[in-house]
């Protein structure tokens, strides 16, 4: 089933995103630029899982989300529910973006996350696509992007642009966070605190008050 067409200007917009992301001064700035760009491509919700090796085995992954309620993000991140989510491990082996509805056993996956499924419906998300990204020393990741309405007809230009933008954002974050010999990324305590607050769905004003 296909729905609305996504405009074909994504590749042109990609150049502007890359230029802006190169000048990002912090992981927080980079995340906000990435979300804004994806929103401009018709994406309603964004989730970024950053991990070393695989999400199921990394003891300290980074999970950041946008477009979901603060309560839902707090449950998903705070209670480590992402460890029960098989989608990142299912898509990490694919060379192309993957529609959620094309994943085997999608109904069983959603049944395992009733709150998440309800949250998607409340956010108006009916379909999504996941994009796998790769970095140095096994620093991999997955971007999950939700859409409203029927399954969008995503042309090859859109898919290529979104995949390249996701990969560029991921590698930019890897460069921002130093990597010691042991292979674990290092970011400052303040950057980690800001990212955790963003992951909890805190607004810019609330984060400023906390810090």
C-alpha positions in Angstrom: 0.0 0.0 0.0 1.3 3.5 -0.9 0.1 6.9 0.2 1.4 10.4 -0.4 4.5 11.1 -2.4 7.5 12.5 -0.6 8.9 15.6 -2.5 12.0 14.8 -4.5 14.1 17.7 -3.2 15.7 15.6 -0.4 19.0 15.4 -2.1 19.2 19.2 -2.4 18.3 19.6 1.2 20.9 17.1 2.1 23.7 19.4 1.1 22.3 22.1 3.4 22.1 19.7 6.3 25.7 18.4 5.8 27.0 22.0 5.7 25.0 22.9 8.9 25.9 19.7 10.8 29.6 20.3 10.1 29.3 23.4 12.2 27.5 21.8 15.1 29.1 22.8 18.3 27.8 20.0 20.5 25.9 16.7 20.4 22.8 18.5 21.4 23.1 21.0 18.5 23.7 18.0 16.1 20.6 16.2 17.4 18.4 19.2 17.0 19.7 19.8 13.5 19.1 16.2 12.6 15.6 16.1 13.9 14.7 19.4 12.2 16.0 18.1 8.9 14.1 14.8 9.2 10.9 16.6 10.1 11.4 18.5 6.9 11.4 15.2 5.0 8.0 14.2 6.4 9.2 12.3 9.5 7.0 12.7 12.5 9.0 10.9 15.3 12.7 10.1 15.5 14.6 7.6 17.7 18.4 7.2 17.6 20.0 4.1 19.2 23.8 4.3 19.4 25.7 1.3 20.6 29.0 -0.6 20.3 28.5 -4.0 18.6 24.8 -4.5 19.1 22.1 -2.9 21.2 21.3 -6.1 23.0 24.9 -6.5 24.3 26.2 -2.9 24.8 26.1 -2.2 28.6 25.8 1.6 28.1 24.0 2.5 24.8 22.8 6.0 24.0 19.1 6.3 23.2 17.6 9.7 22.2 14.0 10.2 21.0 11.9 13.1 19.7 8.2 13.3 19.1 7.1 11.0 21.9 5.7 11.9 25.3 8.0 12.6 28.2 6.4 9.7 30.1 6.9 7.2 27.3 10.6 8.2 26.8 11.2 7.9 30.5 9.8 4.4 30.6 11.6 3.3 27.4 15.0 4.8 28.3 14.9 4.8 32.1 13.7 1.2 32.4 16.0 0.0 29.6 13.0 -1.3 27.6 15.1 -0.8 24.4 16.9 -4.0 25.4 13.6 -5.9 24.6 13.2 -4.1 21.3 14.4 -6.5 18.5 14.0 -4.0 15.7 17.5 -2.5 15.8 19.2 -5.9 15.7 16.8 -7.0 12.9 17.7 -4.0 10.7 21.4 -3.7 11.5 22.3 -6.3 8.9 20.4 -4.6 6.0 22.1 -2.5 3.5 19.0 -0.4 2.8 16.3 1.4 4.9 13.7 -1.0 6.2 9.9 -0.3 6.6 8.6 -1.5 9.9 5.7 -3.2 8.2 8.2 -5.3 6.2 9.8 -6.7 9.4 8.9 -10.3 10.1 6.7 -10.7 13.1 5.8 -7.0 13.5 2.6 -7.8 15.3 4.4 -9.9 17.8 7.0 -7.1 18.3 4.3 -4.6 19.0 2.5 -7.0 21.3 5.6 -7.2 23.4 5.5 -3.4 23.7 1.9 -2.5 24.3 2.7 0.9 25.7 5.0 1.7 22.7 2.3 0.7 20.3 -0.2 2.9 22.0 2.3 5.7 22.1 2.8 5.4 18.3 -0.9 5.6 17.7 -1.3 8.6 20.1 1.6 10.3 18.2 -0.3 9.7 14.9 2.4 7.2 13.7 1.1 4.5 11.4 4.3 3.4 9.6 8.0 3.9 10.0 11.4 3.2 8.5 14.6 2.3 10.2 18.0 3.2 8.9 21.2 1.4 10.1 24.4 3.4 10.5 27.9 2.3 11.1 31.0 3.9 12.8 34.5 3.2 13.8 35.4 0.2 16.1 31.9 -1.2 16.0 30.1 2.0 17.0 26.9 1.3 15.2 23.4 2.7 15.4 19.9 2.8 14.1 17.6 5.7 13.3 13.9 4.9 13.6 11.6 7.3 11.8 7.8 7.3 12.2 5.3 8.6 9.6 1.6 9.6 9.9 -1.0 8.2 7.5 -0.6 5.5 4.9 2.7 4.1 4.0 4.5 6.8 2.1 5.8 6.2 -1.4 9.5 6.9 -0.8 11.5 7.2 -4.0 15.1 6.2 -4.3 16.3 9.8 -4.0 14.5 10.2 -0.7 15.8 7.0 0.7 19.4 7.7 -0.4 19.3 11.2 1.1 17.9 10.1 4.4 20.3 7.2 4.6 23.3 9.5 3.9 22.1 12.2 6.3 21.7 9.6 9.1 25.1 8.2 8.4 26.7 11.6 8.4 25.0 12.6 11.7 26.1 9.3 13.3 29.8 9.8 12.2 29.7 13.4 13.3 28.6 12.3 16.7 31.4 9.6 16.8 33.9 12.4 16.0 32.5 14.6 18.7 32.9 11.9 21.4 36.5 10.8 21.9 37.2 7.1 21.6 39.9 5.7 23.9 41.9 2.6 23.1 39.3 0.3 24.8 36.8 1.3 22.1 34.3 3.1 24.5 33.2 6.6 23.5 33.9 9.3 25.9 31.8 12.5 26.3 32.0 15.0 29.1 29.8 14.6 32.1 27.9 17.7 31.1 27.3 16.4 27.6 26.1 13.1 29.0 23.7 14.9 31.3 22.3 17.0 28.5 21.8 14.0 26.3 20.1 12.1 29.1 17.8 15.0 29.7 17.0 15.2 25.9 16.4 11.4 26.0 13.8 12.0 28.8 12.0 14.5 26.5 12.9 17.6 28.5 12.4 20.9 26.7 15.2 23.4 26.1 13.8 25.6 28.8 13.6 22.8 31.4 17.2 21.7 30.5 18.4 25.2 31.0 16.7 25.4 34.4 18.2 22.1 35.5 21.7 23.0 34.4 
